[in-house]
Short mmCIF file of C-alpha atoms in Angstrom, two decimals:
data_model
loop_
_atom_site.label_atom_id
_atom_site.label_comp_id
_atom_site.label_asym_id
_atom_site.label_seq_id
_atom_site.Cartn_x
_atom_site.Cartn_y
_atom_site.Cartn_z
CA MET Z 1 80.56 78.86 92.86
CA LEU Z 2 84.25 78.20 92.32
CA MET Z 3 86.70 79.03 95.12
CA LYS Z 4 90.49 78.95 94.90
CA GLU Z 5 93.23 80.06 97.28
CA TYR Z 6 96.20 81.69 95.59
CA ARG Z 7 99.57 82.07 97.31
CA ILE Z 8 102.10 84.44 95.74
CA CYS Z 9 105.50 84.81 97.38
CA MET Z 10 107.59 87.98 97.02
CA PRO Z 11 111.25 88.77 97.88
CA LEU Z 12 110.03 91.57 100.15
CA THR Z 13 108.71 92.07 103.67
CA VAL Z 14 105.04 92.68 104.39
CA GLU Z 15 105.90 96.19 105.57
CA GLU Z 16 107.77 96.96 102.34
CA TYR Z 17 104.97 95.61 100.20
CA ARG Z 18 102.50 97.99 101.84
CA ILE Z 19 104.07 100.76 99.75
CA GLY Z 20 104.85 98.55 96.76
CA GLN Z 21 101.33 97.27 96.17
CA LEU Z 22 99.83 100.78 96.22
CA TYR Z 23 102.46 102.00 93.75
CA MET Z 24 102.04 98.97 91.51
CA ILE Z 25 98.23 99.18 91.35
CA SER Z 26 98.31 102.86 90.39
CA LYS Z 27 101.01 102.52 87.75
CA HIS Z 28 99.62 99.27 86.34
CA SER Z 29 96.12 100.75 86.04
CA HIS Z 30 97.47 103.75 84.13
CA GLU Z 31 99.48 101.57 81.75
CA GLN Z 32 96.50 99.32 81.01
CA SER Z 33 94.01 102.15 80.45
CA ASP Z 34 93.99 102.33 76.67
CA ARG Z 35 91.28 102.34 74.00
CA GLY Z 36 88.67 103.45 76.55
CA GLU Z 37 89.40 100.48 78.75
CA GLY Z 38 91.34 99.97 81.93
CA VAL Z 39 90.46 101.38 85.35
CA GLU Z 40 88.50 104.48 86.29
CA VAL Z 41 88.70 105.45 89.99
CA VAL Z 42 85.30 106.60 91.28
CA GLN Z 43 86.11 106.84 94.99
CA ASN Z 44 89.27 106.65 97.11
CA GLU Z 45 89.03 107.82 100.70
CA PRO Z 46 89.77 106.83 104.32
CA TYR Z 47 87.33 104.37 105.87
CA GLU Z 48 86.85 103.13 109.43
CA ASP Z 49 85.49 99.67 110.19
CA PRO Z 50 84.34 98.62 113.69
CA ASP Z 51 86.12 95.27 113.37
CA HIS Z 52 89.19 96.03 111.23
CA GLY Z 53 89.91 99.64 112.26
CA ASN Z 54 91.17 102.37 109.95
CA GLY Z 55 91.57 101.61 106.28
CA GLN Z 56 91.00 102.90 102.75
CA LEU Z 57 87.89 102.42 100.61
CA THR Z 58 88.37 102.46 96.85
CA GLU Z 59 85.68 102.08 94.20
CA LYS Z 60 86.69 101.51 90.59
CA ARG Z 61 85.15 100.78 87.23
CA VAL Z 62 87.19 98.20 85.36
CA TYR Z 63 86.42 98.34 81.62
CA LEU Z 64 86.85 94.92 80.09
CA ASN Z 65 85.26 94.50 76.67
CA SER Z 66 88.34 93.78 74.53
CA LYS Z 67 89.73 91.43 77.20
CA LEU Z 68 86.73 89.11 76.94
CA PRO Z 69 86.75 85.98 74.77
CA SER Z 70 84.80 86.15 71.51
CA TRP Z 71 81.90 84.11 72.88
CA ALA Z 72 81.41 86.69 75.67
CA ARG Z 73 81.91 89.81 73.49
CA ALA Z 74 79.05 88.62 71.32
CA VAL Z 75 76.52 89.13 74.13
CA VAL Z 76 77.83 92.10 76.13
CA PRO Z 77 77.46 95.82 75.34
CA LYS Z 78 80.29 97.70 73.64
CA ILE Z 79 80.84 99.72 76.83
CA PHE Z 80 81.10 97.16 79.60
CA TYR Z 81 82.67 97.33 83.06
CA VAL Z 82 82.95 95.58 86.38
CA THR Z 83 82.33 97.69 89.48
CA GLU Z 84 85.01 96.93 92.08
CA LYS Z 85 85.03 97.99 95.72
CA ALA Z 86 88.09 97.37 97.89
CA TRP Z 87 88.50 97.84 101.63
CA ASN Z 88 92.19 97.98 102.50
CA TYR Z 89 92.96 97.30 106.18
CA TYR Z 90 96.52 96.27 105.45
CA PRO Z 91 97.69 93.54 105.99
CA TYR Z 92 94.08 92.41 105.38
CA THR Z 93 91.98 93.50 102.39
CA ILE Z 94 88.56 92.69 100.94
CA THR Z 95 87.61 93.18 97.28
CA ASP Z 96 84.12 92.76 95.82
CA SER Z 97 83.25 93.03 92.14
CA GLY Z 98 79.91 93.05 90.35
CA GLN Z 99 79.10 93.60 86.69
CA LYS Z 100 77.27 96.60 85.27
CA GLU Z 101 76.63 98.17 81.89
CA GLU Z 102 76.53 101.80 80.85
CA PRO Z 103 73.21 103.42 79.84
CA ARG Z 104 72.58 102.37 76.27
CA ALA Z 105 72.69 104.52 73.14
CA ALA Z 106 69.76 106.36 71.54
CA GLY Z 107 66.61 104.28 71.31
CA SER Z 108 67.52 102.03 74.25
CA SER Z 109 66.77 101.96 77.96
CA ASP Z 110 68.52 104.56 80.13
CA HIS Z 111 68.60 102.31 83.18
CA GLU Z 112 71.96 101.54 84.82
CA GLY Z 113 72.24 98.41 86.93
CA LEU Z 114 73.04 94.73 86.83
CA CYS Z 115 72.90 93.36 83.30
CA SER Z 116 69.95 91.12 82.52
CA PHE Z 117 72.29 88.69 80.72
CA LEU Z 118 74.68 88.47 83.71
CA PRO Z 119 72.30 88.72 86.65
CA LYS Z 120 74.30 86.75 89.22
CA PHE Z 121 77.97 87.44 88.56
CA SER Z 122 80.32 88.35 91.42
CA ILE Z 123 83.95 88.07 92.48
CA HIS Z 124 84.93 88.18 96.15
CA ILE Z 125 88.59 88.34 97.18
CA GLU Z 126 89.99 88.28 100.70
CA THR Z 127 93.71 88.91 101.04
CA LYS Z 128 96.10 88.43 103.93
CA TYR Z 129 99.84 89.10 103.93
CA GLU Z 130 102.38 87.29 106.09
CA ASP Z 131 106.18 87.13 106.31
CA ASN Z 132 106.56 83.49 105.29
CA LYS Z 133 106.93 81.38 102.13
CA GLY Z 134 103.27 80.43 101.79
CA SER Z 135 103.35 77.79 104.51
CA ASN Z 136 100.31 78.85 106.56
CA ASP Z 137 97.60 76.32 105.70
CA SER Z 138 95.17 77.69 108.28
CA ILE Z 139 95.28 81.38 107.36
CA PHE Z 140 91.66 81.38 106.14
CA ASP Z 141 90.24 79.01 108.77
CA LYS Z 142 87.94 81.75 110.08
CA GLU Z 143 86.62 82.62 106.60
CA ALA Z 144 86.50 79.24 104.86
CA LYS Z 145 87.60 76.42 107.14
CA ASP Z 146 85.09 73.87 105.87
CA LEU Z 147 84.78 75.08 102.28
CA GLU Z 148 86.35 73.05 99.49
CA ARG Z 149 88.98 74.92 97.48
CA GLU Z 150 92.09 74.37 95.42
CA VAL Z 151 95.35 75.88 96.70
CA CYS Z 152 97.38 77.37 93.83
CA PHE Z 153 100.96 78.60 94.25
CA ILE Z 154 101.96 81.33 91.80
CA ASP Z 155 105.71 81.74 91.20
CA ILE Z 156 106.63 85.24 89.96
CA ALA Z 157 109.95 83.93 88.59
CA SER Z 158 109.03 80.72 86.79
CA ASP Z 159 105.33 80.89 85.86
CA GLU Z 160 104.63 82.09 82.34
CA ILE Z 161 102.53 85.18 81.63
CA PRO Z 162 100.58 85.93 78.43
CA GLU Z 163 103.09 86.88 75.74
CA ARG Z 164 101.55 90.30 75.09
CA TYR Z 165 102.34 91.36 78.67
CA TYR Z 166 105.92 90.09 78.79
CA LYS Z 167 108.77 92.57 79.30
CA GLU Z 168 112.30 91.39 80.00
CA SER Z 169 112.82 94.40 82.31
CA GLU Z 170 109.94 93.08 84.47
CA ASP Z 171 111.12 89.46 84.50
CA PRO Z 172 112.33 88.53 88.03
CA LYS Z 173 114.71 85.98 86.49
CA TYR Z 174 116.70 88.84 84.92
CA PHE Z 175 115.81 91.93 86.94
CA LYS Z 176 118.10 92.91 89.83
CA SER Z 177 117.29 95.80 92.15
CA GLN Z 178 120.00 98.44 92.48
CA LYS Z 179 118.63 99.65 95.82
CA THR Z 180 118.05 96.31 97.57
CA GLY Z 181 120.40 93.95 95.71
CA ARG Z 182 117.53 91.49 95.32
CA GLY Z 183 116.58 89.84 92.07
CA GLN Z 184 117.61 87.44 89.33
CA LEU Z 185 115.49 84.84 91.08
CA LYS Z 186 116.41 81.25 90.27
CA GLU Z 187 114.31 78.10 90.37
CA GLY Z 188 113.57 77.19 93.99
CA TRP Z 189 114.18 80.75 95.23
CA ARG Z 190 111.22 80.58 97.62
CA GLU Z 191 112.97 77.93 99.73
CA THR Z 192 116.05 80.01 100.52
CA HIS Z 193 115.42 83.70 99.85
CA GLN Z 194 115.38 86.25 102.64
CA PRO Z 195 113.36 88.33 103.10
CA ILE Z 196 110.25 86.58 101.84
CA MET Z 197 106.53 87.26 102.23
CA CYS Z 198 103.35 85.76 100.84
CA SER Z 199 100.11 87.24 99.51
CA TYR Z 200 97.34 84.81 100.41
CA LYS Z 201 94.23 85.43 98.29
CA LEU Z 202 90.95 83.61 98.76
CA VAL Z 203 89.04 84.14 95.51
CA THR Z 204 85.37 83.20 95.08
CA VAL Z 205 83.74 83.49 91.66
CA LYS Z 206 79.98 83.09 91.24
CA PHE Z 207 78.09 82.97 87.96
CA GLU Z 208 74.83 81.21 88.63
CA VAL Z 209 73.49 80.82 85.10
CA TRP Z 210 72.64 77.32 83.92
CA GLY Z 211 74.71 76.12 80.98
CA LEU Z 212 77.43 78.76 81.37
CA GLN Z 213 78.39 78.60 85.05
CA THR Z 214 81.39 76.27 84.86
CA ARG Z 215 82.82 77.84 81.69
CA VAL Z 216 82.55 81.42 82.98
CA GLU Z 217 83.83 80.68 86.50
CA GLN Z 218 86.87 78.83 85.16
CA PHE Z 219 87.58 81.63 82.67
CA VAL Z 220 87.36 84.32 85.36
CA HIS Z 221 89.78 82.41 87.59
CA LYS Z 222 92.24 82.20 84.69
CA VAL Z 223 92.00 85.98 84.23
CA VAL Z 224 92.40 86.57 87.98
CA ARG Z 225 95.47 84.33 88.09
CA ASP Z 226 97.10 86.18 85.19
CA ILE Z 227 96.40 89.55 86.82
CA LEU Z 228 97.88 88.39 90.15
CA LEU Z 229 101.00 87.04 88.44
CA ILE Z 230 101.59 90.16 86.33
CA GLY Z 231 100.87 92.58 89.18
CA HIS Z 232 103.19 90.90 91.68
CA ARG Z 233 105.98 90.65 89.09
CA GLN Z 234 105.63 94.36 88.41
CA ALA Z 235 105.55 95.30 92.09
CA PHE Z 236 108.97 93.69 92.50
CA ALA Z 237 110.41 94.85 89.16
CA TRP Z 238 109.47 98.46 90.04
CA VAL Z 239 110.93 98.23 93.57
CA ASP Z 240 113.64 100.82 92.86
CA GLU Z 241 110.93 103.32 91.90
CA TRP Z 242 108.99 103.01 95.17
CA TYR Z 243 111.47 101.68 97.73
CA ASP Z 244 112.33 105.09 99.24
CA MET Z 245 108.73 106.34 99.31
CA THR Z 246 106.83 107.04 102.52
CA MET Z 247 103.11 106.34 102.86
CA ASP Z 248 102.42 110.04 102.24
CA ASP Z 249 104.58 109.90 99.10
CA VAL Z 250 102.78 106.90 97.66
CA ARG Z 251 99.33 108.30 98.49
CA GLU Z 252 100.24 111.49 96.59
CA TYR Z 253 101.54 109.40 93.68
CA GLU Z 254 98.34 107.35 93.79
CA LYS Z 255 96.18 110.50 93.68
CA ASN Z 256 98.08 111.96 90.72
CA MET Z 257 98.00 108.69 88.77
CA HIS Z 258 94.28 108.24 89.40
CA GLU Z 259 93.59 111.69 87.97
CA LYS Z 260 95.69 110.99 84.87
CA THR Z 261 94.15 107.56 84.39
CA ASN Z 262 90.57 108.84 84.74
CA ILE Z 263 91.22 111.50 82.09
CA LYS Z 264 92.73 108.89 79.80
CA VAL Z 265 89.83 106.46 80.22
CA CYS Z 266 87.03 109.04 80.13
CA ASN Z 267 88.31 110.70 76.94
CA GLN Z 268 88.38 107.35 75.16
CA HIS Z 269 85.07 106.39 76.72
CA SER Z 270 83.40 109.55 75.35
CA SER Z 271 84.71 108.76 71.88
CA THR Z 272 83.22 105.27 72.06
CA VAL Z 273 79.81 106.63 73.16
CA ASP Z 274 79.87 109.10 70.23
CA GLU Z 275 80.65 106.21 67.88
CA ILE Z 276 77.76 104.12 69.23
CA GLU Z 277 75.30 107.00 68.96
CA SER Z 278 76.50 107.79 65.44
CA HIS Z 279 75.87 104.19 64.36
CA ALA Z 280 72.46 104.19 66.09
CA THR Z 281 71.46 107.41 64.33
CA ALA Z 282 72.58 106.08 60.97
CA ARG Z 283 70.30 103.04 61.40
CA THR Z 284 67.19 105.13 62.13
#
């Protein structure tokens, strides 16, 4: 098991980010859903928890094959996804992910479940949002007070993202919001900027397979860190698109984008299944 605590500051308030993070997740998922990959929304509905109250439960399938390193692609199926469930009780959220494979092509087993080659893989993320600059060292005392973990600050302005995801229009060093006047963040902005909030994310990765555990857990944390950095940059860079939205507005936007994204992913997914079955038939 490898646990890290990520802290990502934003030039927003927690209340503003409630709209921004929903908008960002929906738009980002749609943009990334190409070549049969990306995010398919299976379930998105209100949910009530006895401890946390009213929230939203979302279940997604995150297709990942082309995003894996070559050593992992060699052993996973062509159609490969992580099942993600998120319980959003803003400003507190829980996300759990487990890995599954699609039923195989002709001549193979039709069973759907945890992959035999990744039997003990999981990601657990707990998130809390506060209006501060990442200074609360006891925010996860209830969840992980005595557990060893590295605290990692992610700076949306100065940390580098993978080159293929870089867009100058989404770079907080250059972007300036027309509606809020915020932006063009300079080095050290977290010390002086107002307003400021922080996303605290406690991320636990487990891959209990001898010989691969350390390599896989470190790789997954690298992927998680990149996703957090890109997503928070986009949430701020798109602020003028969502800033005037109400919760009803963003829920309607979310619904429409989920429908478009599912169509996009499923059409490509069907094409990939046809390709696999065609190859399987040709070999018989």
